[in-house]
Coordinates of C-alpha atoms in Angstrom, one line a residue:
M1 CA 24.4 9.9 -0.1
T2 CA 20.7 10.6 0.3
L3 CA 18.6 7.8 1.9
A4 CA 15.0 7.2 0.7
P5 CA 12.4 7.8 3.5
W6 CA 11.5 4.7 5.3
I7 CA 7.9 3.4 5.0
C8 CA 6.6 0.5 7.0
R9 CA 5.0 -2.5 5.2
S10 CA 1.5 -1.8 6.6
C11 CA 1.6 1.7 5.2
T12 CA 2.8 0.5 1.9
R13 CA -0.1 -2.0 1.7
A14 CA -2.6 0.8 2.7
L15 CA -1.3 3.1 -0.1
L16 CA -1.5 0.3 -2.7
N17 CA -5.0 -0.6 -1.6
R18 CA -6.0 3.1 -1.8
A19 CA -4.6 3.4 -5.3
Q20 CA -6.5 0.3 -6.4
S21 CA -9.7 1.7 -5.0
L22 CA -9.2 5.0 -6.9
K23 CA -8.4 3.3 -10.2
P24 CA -12.1 2.6 -11.2
Q25 CA -12.9 6.2 -10.4
L26 CA -10.0 7.5 -12.5
V27 CA -11.1 5.3 -15.4
R28 CA -14.6 6.6 -15.0
F29 CA -13.5 10.2 -15.0
A30 CA -11.4 9.6 -18.1
S31 CA -14.5 8.3 -19.9
T32 CA -16.3 11.6 -19.5
E33 CA -14.3 13.2 -22.3
S34 CA -16.5 14.2 -25.3
T35 CA -16.6 11.7 -28.2
L36 CA -17.9 14.3 -30.6
A37 CA -15.6 15.0 -33.6
P38 CA -13.9 18.4 -33.2
S39 CA -15.2 19.3 -36.7
L40 CA -18.8 18.8 -35.5
I41 CA -18.3 21.0 -32.4
L42 CA -16.8 23.8 -34.6
R43 CA -19.7 23.5 -37.0
A44 CA -22.2 23.7 -34.1
K45 CA -20.5 26.8 -32.7
S46 CA -20.5 28.5 -36.1
L47 CA -24.1 27.8 -36.7
T48 CA -25.1 28.9 -33.2
A49 CA -23.2 32.2 -33.7
E50 CA -25.1 32.7 -36.9
H51 CA -28.4 32.0 -35.1
N52 CA -27.6 34.5 -32.4
E53 CA -26.7 37.2 -34.9
L54 CA -30.0 36.5 -36.8
Q55 CA -31.9 36.8 -33.5
K56 CA -30.3 40.2 -32.8
T57 CA -31.3 41.4 -36.3
L58 CA -34.8 40.1 -36.0
N59 CA -35.2 42.0 -32.7
D60 CA -34.7 45.2 -34.5
S61 CA -36.7 44.4 -37.7
F62 CA -38.6 41.4 -38.9
D63 CA -37.5 39.7 -42.1
A64 CA -39.2 36.5 -43.3
A65 CA -36.1 34.9 -44.8
K66 CA -34.0 35.6 -41.8
A67 CA -36.7 34.3 -39.5
K68 CA -36.9 31.1 -41.4
R69 CA -33.2 30.6 -41.3
A70 CA -33.1 31.3 -37.5
G71 CA -35.9 28.7 -37.1
E72 CA -33.8 26.2 -38.9
L73 CA -30.7 26.9 -36.7
R74 CA -32.6 27.0 -33.4
R75 CA -32.4 23.2 -32.9
V76 CA -28.6 23.4 -33.3
A77 CA -28.3 26.3 -30.9
T78 CA -30.5 24.6 -28.3
A79 CA -28.7 21.2 -28.6
L80 CA -25.3 22.9 -28.2
E81 CA -26.5 24.9 -25.2
E82 CA -27.7 21.7 -23.5
W83 CA -24.5 19.8 -24.4
E84 CA -22.2 22.5 -23.1
A85 CA -24.3 22.7 -19.8
A86 CA -23.8 19.0 -19.3
N87 CA -20.0 19.4 -19.9
N88 CA -19.8 22.2 -17.4
A89 CA -21.8 20.1 -14.8
I90 CA -19.4 17.2 -15.3
A91 CA -16.3 19.4 -14.8
E92 CA -17.7 20.7 -11.5
L93 CA -18.6 17.2 -10.3
K94 CA -15.2 15.9 -11.1
T95 CA -13.6 18.7 -9.1
M96 CA -15.8 18.0 -6.1
A97 CA -15.1 14.2 -6.3
Q98 CA -11.3 14.6 -6.6
E99 CA -10.8 17.7 -4.4
P100 CA -8.4 16.9 -1.5
G101 CA -10.0 17.1 1.9
Q102 CA -13.5 16.9 0.5
D103 CA -16.2 15.5 2.7
A104 CA -16.5 11.8 2.0
D105 CA -20.3 12.0 1.8
L106 CA -20.2 14.9 -0.6
A107 CA -17.6 13.2 -2.7
A108 CA -19.8 10.1 -2.9
I109 CA -22.8 12.1 -4.0
A110 CA -20.7 13.9 -6.6
R111 CA -19.5 10.5 -8.0
D112 CA -23.1 9.3 -8.3
E113 CA -24.2 12.5 -10.0
L114 CA -21.3 12.2 -12.3
D115 CA -22.5 8.9 -13.6
T116 CA -25.9 10.4 -14.4
E117 CA -24.4 13.4 -16.1
V118 CA -22.0 11.2 -18.2
A119 CA -25.0 9.2 -19.5
K120 CA -26.9 12.4 -20.2
L121 CA -23.8 13.8 -22.1
Q122 CA -23.7 10.8 -24.4
S123 CA -27.4 11.3 -25.2
L124 CA -27.0 15.0 -25.7
G125 CA -24.0 14.4 -28.0
R126 CA -26.1 12.2 -30.2
S127 CA -28.8 14.9 -30.3
L128 CA -26.3 17.6 -31.2
S129 CA -24.8 15.5 -34.0
A130 CA -28.3 14.8 -35.4
S131 CA -29.2 18.5 -35.3
L132 CA -26.2 19.3 -37.5
T133 CA -27.3 16.9 -40.3
P134 CA -29.3 18.7 -43.0
R135 CA -33.0 18.0 -42.8
H136 CA -34.2 15.8 -45.7
P137 CA -36.0 18.0 -48.3
F138 CA -39.0 15.6 -48.2
A139 CA -39.0 15.1 -44.4
D140 CA -42.2 17.0 -43.8
L141 CA -44.2 15.4 -46.7
P142 CA -46.6 12.5 -46.8
C143 CA -45.2 9.4 -48.4
M144 CA -46.1 6.3 -50.5
L145 CA -44.9 2.8 -49.7
E146 CA -44.4 0.7 -52.8
I147 CA -44.3 -3.0 -51.9
R148 CA -43.3 -5.7 -54.4
P149 CA -42.1 -9.3 -54.1
G150 CA -38.5 -10.1 -54.8
P151 CA -36.9 -13.5 -55.3
G152 CA -38.8 -16.4 -53.8
G153 CA -41.7 -17.1 -56.2
L154 CA -45.1 -17.6 -54.6
E155 CA -43.7 -17.4 -51.1
G156 CA -42.3 -13.9 -51.9
R157 CA -45.7 -12.8 -53.1
Y158 CA -47.4 -14.1 -50.0
F159 CA -44.9 -12.3 -47.7
A160 CA -45.3 -9.1 -49.7
D161 CA -49.0 -9.2 -48.7
T162 CA -47.9 -9.7 -45.0
V163 CA -45.6 -6.7 -45.2
F164 CA -48.4 -4.6 -46.8
K165 CA -50.7 -5.6 -43.9
M166 CA -48.0 -4.9 -41.4
Y167 CA -47.7 -1.3 -42.4
K168 CA -51.5 -0.9 -42.6
G169 CA -51.7 -2.2 -39.1
L170 CA -49.1 0.2 -37.9
C171 CA -51.0 3.1 -39.5
A172 CA -54.3 2.0 -37.9
R173 CA -52.7 1.7 -34.4
K174 CA -50.9 5.1 -34.7
G175 CA -53.9 6.9 -36.2
F176 CA -52.1 7.7 -39.5
R177 CA -54.4 8.5 -42.4
S178 CA -53.6 5.9 -45.1
K179 CA -55.1 5.1 -48.5
V180 CA -54.5 2.1 -50.7
I181 CA -53.5 3.4 -54.1
K182 CA -52.8 0.1 -55.7
Y183 CA -53.3 -3.5 -54.8
D184 CA -52.7 -6.0 -57.6
L185 CA -52.5 -9.8 -57.3
A186 CA -50.2 -11.9 -59.5
E187 CA -51.7 -13.0 -62.8
G188 CA -52.2 -16.7 -63.0
A189 CA -52.1 -17.2 -59.3
G190 CA -55.8 -16.5 -58.9
D191 CA -57.1 -15.7 -55.5
Q192 CA -55.4 -18.7 -53.8
S193 CA -54.2 -17.9 -50.3
S194 CA -51.6 -19.3 -48.0
A195 CA -52.4 -21.1 -44.8
E196 CA -52.0 -17.7 -43.0
G197 CA -54.6 -16.1 -45.3
E198 CA -51.9 -14.2 -47.4
L199 CA -52.8 -13.4 -51.0
P200 CA -50.2 -13.6 -53.9
L201 CA -49.4 -9.9 -54.1
Q202 CA -47.9 -8.5 -57.3
E203 CA -47.7 -4.9 -56.3
A204 CA -49.2 -2.6 -53.6
I205 CA -48.9 1.1 -53.0
L206 CA -50.0 2.5 -49.6
E207 CA -50.1 6.3 -49.2
I208 CA -49.7 7.7 -45.7
E209 CA -51.2 11.1 -45.9
D210 CA -50.0 12.7 -42.7
A211 CA -47.4 15.4 -42.9
G212 CA -44.0 14.1 -41.9
A213 CA -44.8 10.5 -42.8
Y214 CA -41.8 10.4 -45.2
D215 CA -39.4 11.1 -42.3
I216 CA -41.0 8.4 -40.2
F217 CA -40.9 5.7 -42.9
R218 CA -37.9 6.6 -45.0
A219 CA -35.6 4.1 -43.2
E220 CA -38.0 1.3 -44.3
A221 CA -36.8 1.4 -47.9
G222 CA -34.8 -1.7 -48.8
M223 CA -35.0 -5.5 -49.0
H224 CA -37.0 -7.3 -46.4
R225 CA -36.1 -11.0 -46.1
V226 CA -38.3 -13.8 -44.7
Q227 CA -37.2 -17.2 -43.6
R228 CA -39.9 -19.8 -42.9
I229 CA -41.3 -23.2 -43.8
P230 CA -44.1 -22.8 -46.5
S231 CA -47.3 -24.6 -45.8
T232 CA -46.8 -26.5 -49.1
E233 CA -43.3 -27.7 -48.0
S234 CA -43.6 -31.5 -47.3
K235 CA -40.1 -32.0 -46.0
G236 CA -40.0 -29.2 -43.5
R237 CA -37.3 -27.2 -45.2
V238 CA -36.9 -23.4 -44.5
H239 CA -37.4 -21.2 -47.6
T240 CA -35.9 -17.8 -48.0
S241 CA -37.8 -15.1 -49.9
A242 CA -37.6 -11.4 -50.2
V243 CA -39.8 -8.3 -50.5
A244 CA -38.7 -4.9 -51.8
V245 CA -40.0 -1.7 -50.2
W246 CA -39.7 1.7 -51.7
V247 CA -40.5 4.9 -49.8
L248 CA -41.4 7.9 -52.0
P249 CA -42.6 11.4 -51.2
S250 CA -46.2 12.1 -51.9
F251 CA -47.1 15.5 -53.2
A252 CA -50.6 16.9 -52.6
E253 CA -52.5 17.9 -55.8
A254 CA -54.0 21.3 -55.6
S255 CA -57.3 21.9 -57.5
A256 CA -57.9 25.0 -59.5
D257 CA -60.2 26.3 -56.8
E258 CA -57.4 26.0 -54.2
M259 CA -54.7 27.8 -56.2
D260 CA -52.9 30.3 -54.0
V261 CA -51.5 32.3 -56.9
D262 CA -50.1 35.0 -54.7
N263 CA -48.1 32.7 -52.4
P264 CA -44.5 32.1 -53.6
E265 CA -44.6 28.6 -52.1
S266 CA -47.6 27.7 -54.3
E267 CA -47.1 25.5 -57.4
F268 CA -49.2 28.0 -59.3
Y269 CA -47.2 31.1 -58.3
I270 CA -45.4 32.9 -61.1
D271 CA -43.3 35.9 -60.6
P272 CA -44.6 38.6 -63.0
Q273 CA -41.1 39.8 -63.7
E274 CA -40.4 36.4 -65.3
L275 CA -43.1 36.9 -67.9
K276 CA -42.9 38.6 -71.3
I277 CA -46.3 39.8 -72.3
E278 CA -47.0 41.0 -75.9
T279 CA -50.2 42.4 -77.4
M280 CA -51.1 41.9 -81.1
R281 CA -53.9 41.9 -83.5
A282 CA -56.0 38.8 -83.5
R283 CA -56.0 36.6 -86.6
G284 CA -58.6 34.5 -88.3
A285 CA -62.3 34.7 -88.4
G286 CA -64.2 37.0 -86.1
G287 CA -65.2 40.1 -88.2
Q288 CA -63.5 43.4 -88.5
H289 CA -63.0 43.9 -84.7
V290 CA -60.4 41.2 -84.2
N291 CA -58.3 42.4 -87.1
K292 CA -58.3 46.1 -86.1
T293 CA -57.6 46.1 -82.4
E294 CA -54.7 44.6 -80.4
S295 CA -56.8 42.3 -78.2
A296 CA -54.7 39.2 -78.6
I297 CA -52.1 38.3 -75.9
R298 CA -48.9 36.3 -76.2
M299 CA -47.3 35.4 -72.8
T300 CA -43.9 33.8 -72.5
H301 CA -42.4 32.4 -69.2
L302 CA -38.8 33.3 -69.7
P303 CA -37.2 30.7 -67.3
T304 CA -38.9 27.8 -69.1
G305 CA -39.7 29.2 -72.5
T306 CA -43.4 28.2 -72.1
T307 CA -45.6 30.3 -74.4
V308 CA -49.3 30.9 -74.2
S309 CA -51.3 32.7 -76.8
M310 CA -54.9 33.8 -76.3
Q311 CA -57.2 35.6 -78.7
D312 CA -60.6 33.9 -78.1
H313 CA -62.2 37.0 -76.6
R314 CA -62.7 40.5 -78.0
S315 CA -61.5 42.0 -74.7
Q316 CA -57.8 42.2 -74.2
H317 CA -58.3 42.2 -70.5
R318 CA -60.2 38.9 -70.6
N319 CA -57.6 37.4 -72.9
R320 CA -54.9 38.4 -70.5
D321 CA -56.8 36.8 -67.6
E322 CA -57.3 33.6 -69.5
A323 CA -53.6 33.5 -70.6
W324 CA -52.5 33.9 -66.9
K325 CA -54.8 31.0 -65.9
L326 CA -53.5 28.7 -68.7
M327 CA -49.8 29.7 -68.0
R328 CA -50.2 29.0 -64.3
S329 CA -51.7 25.6 -65.0
R330 CA -48.9 24.7 -67.5
I331 CA -46.1 25.8 -65.1
A332 CA -47.7 23.9 -62.2
A333 CA -47.9 20.8 -64.4
Q334 CA -44.2 21.2 -65.3
R335 CA -43.3 21.5 -61.6
A336 CA -45.3 18.4 -60.8
E337 CA -43.5 16.5 -63.5
Q338 CA -40.1 17.7 -62.2
R339 CA -41.1 16.5 -58.7
E340 CA -42.1 13.1 -60.1
E341 CA -38.7 12.8 -61.9
E342 CA -37.0 13.7 -58.7
A343 CA -39.0 11.1 -56.8
A344 CA -38.0 8.5 -59.5
R345 CA -34.3 9.4 -59.1
L346 CA -34.7 9.0 -55.4
R347 CA -36.4 5.6 -55.9
N348 CA -33.5 4.4 -58.1
S349 CA -30.9 5.7 -55.6
V350 CA -32.7 4.0 -52.7
L351 CA -33.2 0.6 -54.3
S352 CA -32.6 -0.3 -57.9
T353 CA -33.9 -3.4 -59.5
T354 CA -30.4 -4.9 -59.6
Q355 CA -30.3 -4.7 -55.8
I356 CA -33.4 -7.0 -55.4
T357 CA -31.4 -10.0 -54.4
R358 CA -31.4 -12.2 -51.3
G359 CA -28.0 -10.9 -50.3
D360 CA -29.1 -7.2 -50.1
K361 CA -31.2 -7.0 -47.0
I362 CA -32.0 -4.5 -44.3
R363 CA -34.2 -6.8 -42.2
T364 CA -34.9 -10.5 -41.7
Y365 CA -38.2 -12.0 -40.4
N366 CA -37.4 -15.5 -39.1
Y367 CA -40.6 -17.5 -38.3
N368 CA -38.9 -20.5 -36.7
Q369 CA -36.9 -18.4 -34.3
D370 CA -39.8 -15.9 -33.6
R371 CA -37.2 -13.2 -34.4
C372 CA -37.0 -10.0 -36.4
T373 CA -33.5 -8.6 -37.1
D374 CA -32.6 -5.2 -38.4
H375 CA -29.1 -5.9 -39.9
R376 CA -28.2 -2.2 -40.1
A377 CA -28.8 -1.5 -36.4
A378 CA -27.7 -5.0 -35.3
L379 CA -31.0 -5.3 -33.4
D380 CA -32.8 -8.5 -32.6
V381 CA -36.4 -8.5 -31.3
H382 CA -38.5 -11.5 -30.4
N383 CA -42.3 -11.6 -30.7
L384 CA -42.5 -11.8 -34.5
P385 CA -46.3 -11.8 -34.6
G386 CA -46.3 -8.5 -32.7
V387 CA -44.0 -7.1 -35.4
L388 CA -46.1 -8.3 -38.3
E389 CA -49.3 -7.0 -36.7
G390 CA -47.8 -3.5 -36.7
G391 CA -47.6 -3.5 -32.9
D392 CA -45.4 -1.6 -30.4
V393 CA -42.5 -4.0 -31.0
L394 CA -42.4 -2.8 -34.7
D395 CA -41.8 0.8 -33.3
R396 CA -38.5 -0.5 -31.7
V397 CA -37.4 -1.9 -35.0
M398 CA -38.2 1.2 -37.0
D399 CA -36.7 3.5 -34.5
A400 CA -33.4 1.5 -34.6
G401 CA -33.4 1.8 -38.4
R402 CA -33.9 5.6 -38.3
E403 CA -31.2 5.9 -35.7
W404 CA -28.8 4.0 -37.9
L405 CA -29.8 6.2 -40.9
V406 CA -29.1 9.4 -38.9
G407 CA -25.8 7.8 -37.8
K408 CA -24.7 7.3 -41.4
E409 CA -25.7 10.9 -42.2
I410 CA -23.6 12.1 -39.2
E411 CA -20.6 10.1 -40.5
M412 CA -21.0 11.7 -43.9
L413 CA -21.2 15.2 -42.3
V414 CA -18.0 14.5 -40.3
A415 CA -16.2 13.4 -43.4
E416 CA -17.4 16.5 -45.3
E417 CA -16.4 18.9 -42.5
E418 CA -12.9 17.2 -42.2
A419 CA -12.5 17.5 -45.9
K420 CA -13.3 21.2 -45.8
A421 CA -10.9 21.7 -42.9
K422 CA -8.1 19.9 -44.8
A423 CA -8.8 21.8 -48.0
A424 CA -8.7 25.1 -46.0
A425 CA -5.4 24.1 -44.3
N426 CA -3.8 23.2 -47.6
G427 CA -5.0 26.4 -49.1
G428 CA -3.5 28.4 -46.3
K429 CA -0.2 26.7 -46.8
K430 CA -0.2 27.8 -50.4

């Protein structure tokens, strides 16, 4: 029979106390594990490998398309490098803090540093996830804010004016170039104003002309709800009204003098290989010359079927130049129309007229409680006048909305990557 080794009661209590003191540290060490989805890490490593290969190729010979792609992937490669460095630092600090016989002071320093690195890792994880989301195609463009009253009658129109002034104030404070495209008051309401000086706004369009404005404001699209006591309310009851905000991309219009016809990125650029050019004899009045020489030009843009015919001049060369000019203008106009249609589809997807109800809200402005709440980010800020003036506190609210939007895009990306992995696994089984 083997007897268990004898331990005195005082030693037992000392061991238990030591175990209890180590428990918070063990829990803290366990919390340093990465919370990133494995599919995102795999995607980041794959894109980083692509970036590194492109860089090697570009070191040998420059290629514009490869350079552009490498630039797009650089933020992923940088974010992954920083995230992996933080993970390595945490692993080293954990070893130092848990190593038997480690100097007590060094172990304490390691534990303090570990807290800092863990917080840093969480931030870097969010940055890495955000870098993996596809950049919005309109992100670098200027934008237009369309503001219209929703349910709430005259109160809704008054608050629409306040929202309009809120964004104007924000632009003025941040130095954004803004221009009022439209500002219409409600018919029949006259120019009567509220006690706060608000006008009964029917519709307003504010254009923010700075590049990248769309990315800054895109999370503002949605229903903005207001709760307050109207100045005309005799019984002190709180009324609820709503204002709809659309955020649309704004496309700069190039004048004929600014046409960069040789730049493939220009709206006026046409690939010569996409044109069919025919010469023929001119028809109609003009004497014997137009009927005997092939000076007329017919030009057809094969991808769109757009046709231009020019015979106004005796010179075939001049007719060709005029046909080119007219073709460029027509194709540019078609591309602009396509952009407008795309913007309209975006508008309908962001906020359709059926969604303009009091229940569908992204934000609430509560006057009685001096509170602004972003319901998507679950953020409450107090100092409502500062928000409505477009002050610094509005930045906090807008930043929270953008972070929420990026978070939703990350969720979609994770779901997409997991679906791809599952499909690949099922295909492999077959």
